[in-house]
PDB file of C-alpha atoms in Angstrom:
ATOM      1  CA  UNK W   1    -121.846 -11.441 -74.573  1.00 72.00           C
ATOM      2  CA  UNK W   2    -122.848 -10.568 -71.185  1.00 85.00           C
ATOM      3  CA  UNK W   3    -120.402 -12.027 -68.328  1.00 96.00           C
ATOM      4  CA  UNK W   4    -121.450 -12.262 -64.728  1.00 98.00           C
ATOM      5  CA  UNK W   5    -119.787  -9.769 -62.340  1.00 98.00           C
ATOM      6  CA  UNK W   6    -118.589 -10.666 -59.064  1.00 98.00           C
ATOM      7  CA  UNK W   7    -116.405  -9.211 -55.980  1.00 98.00           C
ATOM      8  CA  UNK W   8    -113.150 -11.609 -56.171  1.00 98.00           C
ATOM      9  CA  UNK W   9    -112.453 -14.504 -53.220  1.00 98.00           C
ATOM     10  CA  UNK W  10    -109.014 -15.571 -51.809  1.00 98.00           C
ATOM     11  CA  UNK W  11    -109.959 -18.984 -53.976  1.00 98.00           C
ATOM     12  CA  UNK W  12    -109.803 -17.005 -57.170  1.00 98.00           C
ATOM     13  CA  UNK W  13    -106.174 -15.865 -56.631  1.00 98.00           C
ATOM     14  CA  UNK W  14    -104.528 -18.451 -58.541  1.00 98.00           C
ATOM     15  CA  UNK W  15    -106.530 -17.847 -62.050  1.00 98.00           C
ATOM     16  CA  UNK W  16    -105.783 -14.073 -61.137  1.00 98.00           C
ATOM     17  CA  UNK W  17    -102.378 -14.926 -61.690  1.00 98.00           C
ATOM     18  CA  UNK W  18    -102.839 -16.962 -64.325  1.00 98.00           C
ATOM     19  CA  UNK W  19    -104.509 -13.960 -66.360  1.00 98.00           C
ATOM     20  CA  UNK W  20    -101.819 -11.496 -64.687  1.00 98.00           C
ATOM     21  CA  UNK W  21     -99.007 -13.320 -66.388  1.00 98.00           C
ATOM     22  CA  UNK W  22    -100.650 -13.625 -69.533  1.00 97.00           C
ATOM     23  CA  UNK W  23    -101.031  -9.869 -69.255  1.00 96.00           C
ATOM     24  CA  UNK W  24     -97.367  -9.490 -68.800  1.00 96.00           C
ATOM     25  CA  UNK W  25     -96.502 -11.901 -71.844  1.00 97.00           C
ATOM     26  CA  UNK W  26     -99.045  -9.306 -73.960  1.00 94.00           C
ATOM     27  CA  UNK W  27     -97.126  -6.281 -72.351  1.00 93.00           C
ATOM     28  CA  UNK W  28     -93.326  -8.230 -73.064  1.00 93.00           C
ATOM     29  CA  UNK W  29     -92.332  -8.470 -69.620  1.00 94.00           C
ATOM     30  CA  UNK W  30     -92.986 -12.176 -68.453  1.00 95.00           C
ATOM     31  CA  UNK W  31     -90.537 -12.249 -66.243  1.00 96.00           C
ATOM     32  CA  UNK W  32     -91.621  -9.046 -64.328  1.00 94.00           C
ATOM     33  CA  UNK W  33     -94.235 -10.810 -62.422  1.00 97.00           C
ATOM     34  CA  UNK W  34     -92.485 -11.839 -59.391  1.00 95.00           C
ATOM     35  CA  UNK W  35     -95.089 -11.546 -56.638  1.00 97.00           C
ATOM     36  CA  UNK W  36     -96.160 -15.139 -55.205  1.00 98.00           C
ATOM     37  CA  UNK W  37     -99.619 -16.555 -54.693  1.00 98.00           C
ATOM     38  CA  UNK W  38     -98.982 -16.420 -50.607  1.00 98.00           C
ATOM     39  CA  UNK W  39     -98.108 -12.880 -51.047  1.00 98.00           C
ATOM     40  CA  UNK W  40    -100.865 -12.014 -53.886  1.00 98.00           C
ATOM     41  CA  UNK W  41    -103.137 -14.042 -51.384  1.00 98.00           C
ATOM     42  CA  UNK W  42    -102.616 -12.116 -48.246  1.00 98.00           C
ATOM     43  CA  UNK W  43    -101.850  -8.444 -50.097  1.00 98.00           C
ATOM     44  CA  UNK W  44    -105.778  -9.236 -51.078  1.00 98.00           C
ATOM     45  CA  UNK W  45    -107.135 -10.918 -48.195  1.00 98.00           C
ATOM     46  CA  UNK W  46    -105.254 -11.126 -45.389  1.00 98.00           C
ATOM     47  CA  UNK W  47    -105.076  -9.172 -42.130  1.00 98.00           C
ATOM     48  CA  UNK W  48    -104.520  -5.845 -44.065  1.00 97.00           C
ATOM     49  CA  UNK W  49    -105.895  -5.678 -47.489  1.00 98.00           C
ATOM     50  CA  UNK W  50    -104.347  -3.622 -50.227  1.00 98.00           C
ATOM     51  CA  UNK W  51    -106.131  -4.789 -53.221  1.00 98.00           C
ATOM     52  CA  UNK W  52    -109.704  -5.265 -54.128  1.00 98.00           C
ATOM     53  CA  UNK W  53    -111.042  -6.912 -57.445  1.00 98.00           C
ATOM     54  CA  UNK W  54    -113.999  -7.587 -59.406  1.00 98.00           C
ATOM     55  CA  UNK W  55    -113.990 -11.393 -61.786  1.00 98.00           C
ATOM     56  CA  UNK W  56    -116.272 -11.594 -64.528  1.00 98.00           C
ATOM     57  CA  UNK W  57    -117.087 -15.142 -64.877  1.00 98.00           C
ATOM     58  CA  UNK W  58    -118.731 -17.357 -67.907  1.00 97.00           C
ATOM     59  CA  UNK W  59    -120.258 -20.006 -66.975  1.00 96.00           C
ATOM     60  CA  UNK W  60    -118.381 -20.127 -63.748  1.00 96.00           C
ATOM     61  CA  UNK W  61    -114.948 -19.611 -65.530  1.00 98.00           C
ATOM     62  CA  UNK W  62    -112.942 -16.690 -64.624  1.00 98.00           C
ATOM     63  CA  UNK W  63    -112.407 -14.775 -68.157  1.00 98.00           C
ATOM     64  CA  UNK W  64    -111.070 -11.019 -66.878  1.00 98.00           C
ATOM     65  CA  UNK W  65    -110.629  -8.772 -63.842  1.00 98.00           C
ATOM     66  CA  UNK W  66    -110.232  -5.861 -62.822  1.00 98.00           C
ATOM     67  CA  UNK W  67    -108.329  -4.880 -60.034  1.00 98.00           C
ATOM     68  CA  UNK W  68    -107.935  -1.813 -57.867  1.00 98.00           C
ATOM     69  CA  UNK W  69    -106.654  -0.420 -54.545  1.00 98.00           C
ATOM     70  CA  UNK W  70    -106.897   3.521 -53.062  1.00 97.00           C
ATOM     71  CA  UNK W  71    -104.341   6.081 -54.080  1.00 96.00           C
ATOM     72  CA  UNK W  72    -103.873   9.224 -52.316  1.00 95.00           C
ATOM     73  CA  UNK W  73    -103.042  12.776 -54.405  1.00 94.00           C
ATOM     74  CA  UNK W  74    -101.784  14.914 -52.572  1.00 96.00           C
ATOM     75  CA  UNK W  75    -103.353  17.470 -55.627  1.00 93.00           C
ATOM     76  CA  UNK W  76    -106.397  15.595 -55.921  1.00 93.00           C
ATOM     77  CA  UNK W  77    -107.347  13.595 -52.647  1.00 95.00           C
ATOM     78  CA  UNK W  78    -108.056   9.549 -52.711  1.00 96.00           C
ATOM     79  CA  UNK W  79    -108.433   7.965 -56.249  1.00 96.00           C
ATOM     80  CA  UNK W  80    -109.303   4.331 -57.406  1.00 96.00           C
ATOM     81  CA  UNK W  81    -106.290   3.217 -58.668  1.00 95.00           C
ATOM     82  CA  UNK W  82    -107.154   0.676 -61.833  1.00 96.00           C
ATOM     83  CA  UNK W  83    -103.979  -1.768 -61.540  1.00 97.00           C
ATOM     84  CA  UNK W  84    -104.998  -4.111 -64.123  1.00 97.00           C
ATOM     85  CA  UNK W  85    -107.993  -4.481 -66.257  1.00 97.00           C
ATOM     86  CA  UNK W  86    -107.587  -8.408 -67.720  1.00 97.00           C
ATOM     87  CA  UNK W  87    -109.753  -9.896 -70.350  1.00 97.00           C
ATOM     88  CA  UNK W  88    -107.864 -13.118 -71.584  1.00 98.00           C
ATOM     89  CA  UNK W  89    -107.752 -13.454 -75.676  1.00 95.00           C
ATOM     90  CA  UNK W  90    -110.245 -15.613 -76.271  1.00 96.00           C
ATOM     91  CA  UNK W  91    -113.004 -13.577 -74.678  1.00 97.00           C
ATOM     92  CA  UNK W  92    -111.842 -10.173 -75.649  1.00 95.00           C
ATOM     93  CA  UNK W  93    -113.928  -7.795 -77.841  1.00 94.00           C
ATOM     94  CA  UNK W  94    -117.083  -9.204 -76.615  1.00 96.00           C
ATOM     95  CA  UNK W  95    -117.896  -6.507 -73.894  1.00 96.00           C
ATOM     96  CA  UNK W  96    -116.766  -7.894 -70.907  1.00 97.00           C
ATOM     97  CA  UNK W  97    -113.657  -5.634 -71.171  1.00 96.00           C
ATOM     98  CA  UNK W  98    -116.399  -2.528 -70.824  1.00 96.00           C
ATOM     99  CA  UNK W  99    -118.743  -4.372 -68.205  1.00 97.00           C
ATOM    100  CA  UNK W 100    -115.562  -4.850 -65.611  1.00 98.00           C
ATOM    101  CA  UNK W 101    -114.394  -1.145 -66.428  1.00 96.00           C
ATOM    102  CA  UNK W 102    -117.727  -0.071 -65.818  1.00 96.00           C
ATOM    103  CA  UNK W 103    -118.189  -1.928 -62.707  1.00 98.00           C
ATOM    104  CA  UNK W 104    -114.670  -0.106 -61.733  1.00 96.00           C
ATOM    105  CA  UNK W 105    -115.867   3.447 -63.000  1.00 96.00           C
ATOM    106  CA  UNK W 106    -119.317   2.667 -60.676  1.00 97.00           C
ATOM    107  CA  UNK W 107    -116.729   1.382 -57.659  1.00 97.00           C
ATOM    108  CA  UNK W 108    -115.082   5.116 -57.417  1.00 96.00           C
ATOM    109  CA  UNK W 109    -118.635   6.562 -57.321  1.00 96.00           C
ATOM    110  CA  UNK W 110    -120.005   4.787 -54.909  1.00 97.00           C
ATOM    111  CA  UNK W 111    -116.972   4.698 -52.737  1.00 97.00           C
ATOM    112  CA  UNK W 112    -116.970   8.797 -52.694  1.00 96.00           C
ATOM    113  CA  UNK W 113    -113.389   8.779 -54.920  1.00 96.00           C
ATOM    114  CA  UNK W 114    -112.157  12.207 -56.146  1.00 95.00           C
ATOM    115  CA  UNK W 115    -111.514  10.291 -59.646  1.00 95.00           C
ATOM    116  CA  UNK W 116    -109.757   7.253 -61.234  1.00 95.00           C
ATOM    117  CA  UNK W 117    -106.419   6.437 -62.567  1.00 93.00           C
ATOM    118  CA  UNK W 118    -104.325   3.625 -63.826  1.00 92.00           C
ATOM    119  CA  UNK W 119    -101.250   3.438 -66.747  1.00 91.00           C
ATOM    120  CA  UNK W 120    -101.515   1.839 -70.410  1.00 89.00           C
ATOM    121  CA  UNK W 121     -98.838   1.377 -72.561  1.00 86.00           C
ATOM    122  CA  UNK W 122     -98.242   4.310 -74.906  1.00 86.00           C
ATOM    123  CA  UNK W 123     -98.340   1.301 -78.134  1.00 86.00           C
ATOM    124  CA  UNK W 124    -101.293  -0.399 -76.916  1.00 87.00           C
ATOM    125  CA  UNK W 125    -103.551   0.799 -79.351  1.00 90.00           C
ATOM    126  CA  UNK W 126    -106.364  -1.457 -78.463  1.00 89.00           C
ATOM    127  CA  UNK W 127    -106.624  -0.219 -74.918  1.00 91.00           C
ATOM    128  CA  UNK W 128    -105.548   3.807 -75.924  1.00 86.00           C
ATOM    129  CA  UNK W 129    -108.535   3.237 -78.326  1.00 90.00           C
ATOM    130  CA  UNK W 130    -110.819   2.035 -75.606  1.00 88.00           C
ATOM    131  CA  UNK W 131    -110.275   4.383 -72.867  1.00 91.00           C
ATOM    132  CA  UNK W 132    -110.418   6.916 -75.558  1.00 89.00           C
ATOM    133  CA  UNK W 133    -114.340   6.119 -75.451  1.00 90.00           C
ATOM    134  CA  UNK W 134    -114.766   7.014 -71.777  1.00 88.00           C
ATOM    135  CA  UNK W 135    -112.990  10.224 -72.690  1.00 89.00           C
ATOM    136  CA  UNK W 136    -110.721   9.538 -70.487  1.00 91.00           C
ATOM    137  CA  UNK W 137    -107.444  11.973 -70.236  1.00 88.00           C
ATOM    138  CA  UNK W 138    -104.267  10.216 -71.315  1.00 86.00           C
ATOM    139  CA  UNK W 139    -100.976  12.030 -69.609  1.00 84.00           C
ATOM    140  CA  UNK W 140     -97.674  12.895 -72.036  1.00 82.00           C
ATOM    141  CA  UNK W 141     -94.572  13.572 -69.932  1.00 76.00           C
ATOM    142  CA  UNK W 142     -94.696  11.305 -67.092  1.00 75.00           C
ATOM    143  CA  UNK W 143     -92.199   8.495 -66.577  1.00 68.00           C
ATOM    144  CA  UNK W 144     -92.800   5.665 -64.187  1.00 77.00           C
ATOM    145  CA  UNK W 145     -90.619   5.370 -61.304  1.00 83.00           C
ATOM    146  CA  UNK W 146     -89.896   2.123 -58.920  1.00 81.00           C
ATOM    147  CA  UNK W 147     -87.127   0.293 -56.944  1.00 84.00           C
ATOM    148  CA  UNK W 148     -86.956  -3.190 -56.437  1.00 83.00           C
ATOM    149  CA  UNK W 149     -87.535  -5.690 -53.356  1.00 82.00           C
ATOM    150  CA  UNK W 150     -83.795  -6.122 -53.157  1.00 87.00           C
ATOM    151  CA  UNK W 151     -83.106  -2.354 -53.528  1.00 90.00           C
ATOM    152  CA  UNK W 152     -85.472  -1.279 -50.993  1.00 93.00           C
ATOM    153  CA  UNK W 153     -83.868  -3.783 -48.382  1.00 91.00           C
ATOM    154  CA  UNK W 154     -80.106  -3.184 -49.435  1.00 93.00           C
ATOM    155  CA  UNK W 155     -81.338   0.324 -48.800  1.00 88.00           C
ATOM    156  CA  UNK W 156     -78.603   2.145 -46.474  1.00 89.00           C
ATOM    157  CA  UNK W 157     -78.563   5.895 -45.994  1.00 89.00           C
TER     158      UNK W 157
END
C-alpha cells in the first residue's frame, strides 16, 4: 500500500491531534497531551514556526505523520529532531510507516542536517524492531528530563 506524501497545512492540525492522542493512549499516557489546537496551530504555523510535518494521506484521509523540528548539539551541530512518527492502527504494517520515515530520513539530507534523532519507548518492540532496519543506533543510559508549564512559570530563583 502506497500512501500519498504531503507537507502538512494549518487545516490538518486537528486530525494531527487526533492521531497524537491516539499515540499517547498506545504509549499509556492519555492524559499527557495537554497542548491545545490554538497552540499546536500557531507552534506549526504561526508567526514563528517550531514544527514542520509531513501527512500521508489515502484517498484524501490523513492515516500517519511524521513530525519534526531542528535540534542543536552542541557535540554534533543541528539535527532533525523526529517528534512523532504516527501511523493509526488500522493502516499500520502496510508501509506507510517506512514511506513517512523515509520522507523524514530524505528531509535531514536535503536540509544539510548533521544527523537525525528522536526517542522510542524501550518496550515498544514494534518500533525498536523497525528502526532496527535503518540501523539506526539506539542509546542505553539516558533518562529524559522536563519541567512542566506550571513549573517553568512558578519558577523563582
Amino acid at each position: 500500500m502506497s500512501a500519498h506524501l504531503r507537507v502538512a497545512h494549518r487545516e490538518d492540525c486537528p486530525r494531527l491531534l487526533e492521531l497524537i492522542n491516539e499515540l499517547a493512549v498506545y504509549e499509556r499516557a492519555p492524559l499527557e497531551v495537554t497542548v491545545s489546537l490554538q497552540h499546536f496551530e500557531e507552534a506549526g504555523f504561526g508567526a514563528k514556526p517550531v514544527w514542520k510535518a509531513f501527512v500521508a494521506e489515502v484517498e484524501g484521509y490523513i492515516v500517519g505523520f511524521a513530525l519534526y523540528y531542528v535540534r542543536y548539539s552542541t557535540w554534533k551541530g543541528s539535527r532533525l529532531y523526529l517528534e512523532d512518527l504516527i501511523v493509526t492502527e488500522e493502516w499500520r504494517g502496510k508501509g506507510i510507516g517506512k514511506q513517512l520515515f523515509d520522507r523524514i530520513v530524505q528531509e535531514a539530507s536535503e536540509l544539510g542536517f548533521n544527523g537525525m534523532s528522536w526517542q522510542v519507548l524501550d518496550w515498544n518492540e514494534p518500533a525498536i524492531n523497525f528502526y532496527h532496519k535503518y540501523e539506526a543506533g539506539l542509546e542505553a543510559g539516558w533518562l529524559n528530563a522536563s519541567l512542566t508549564t506550571e513549573q517553568v512559570q512558578n519558577y523563582r530563583p
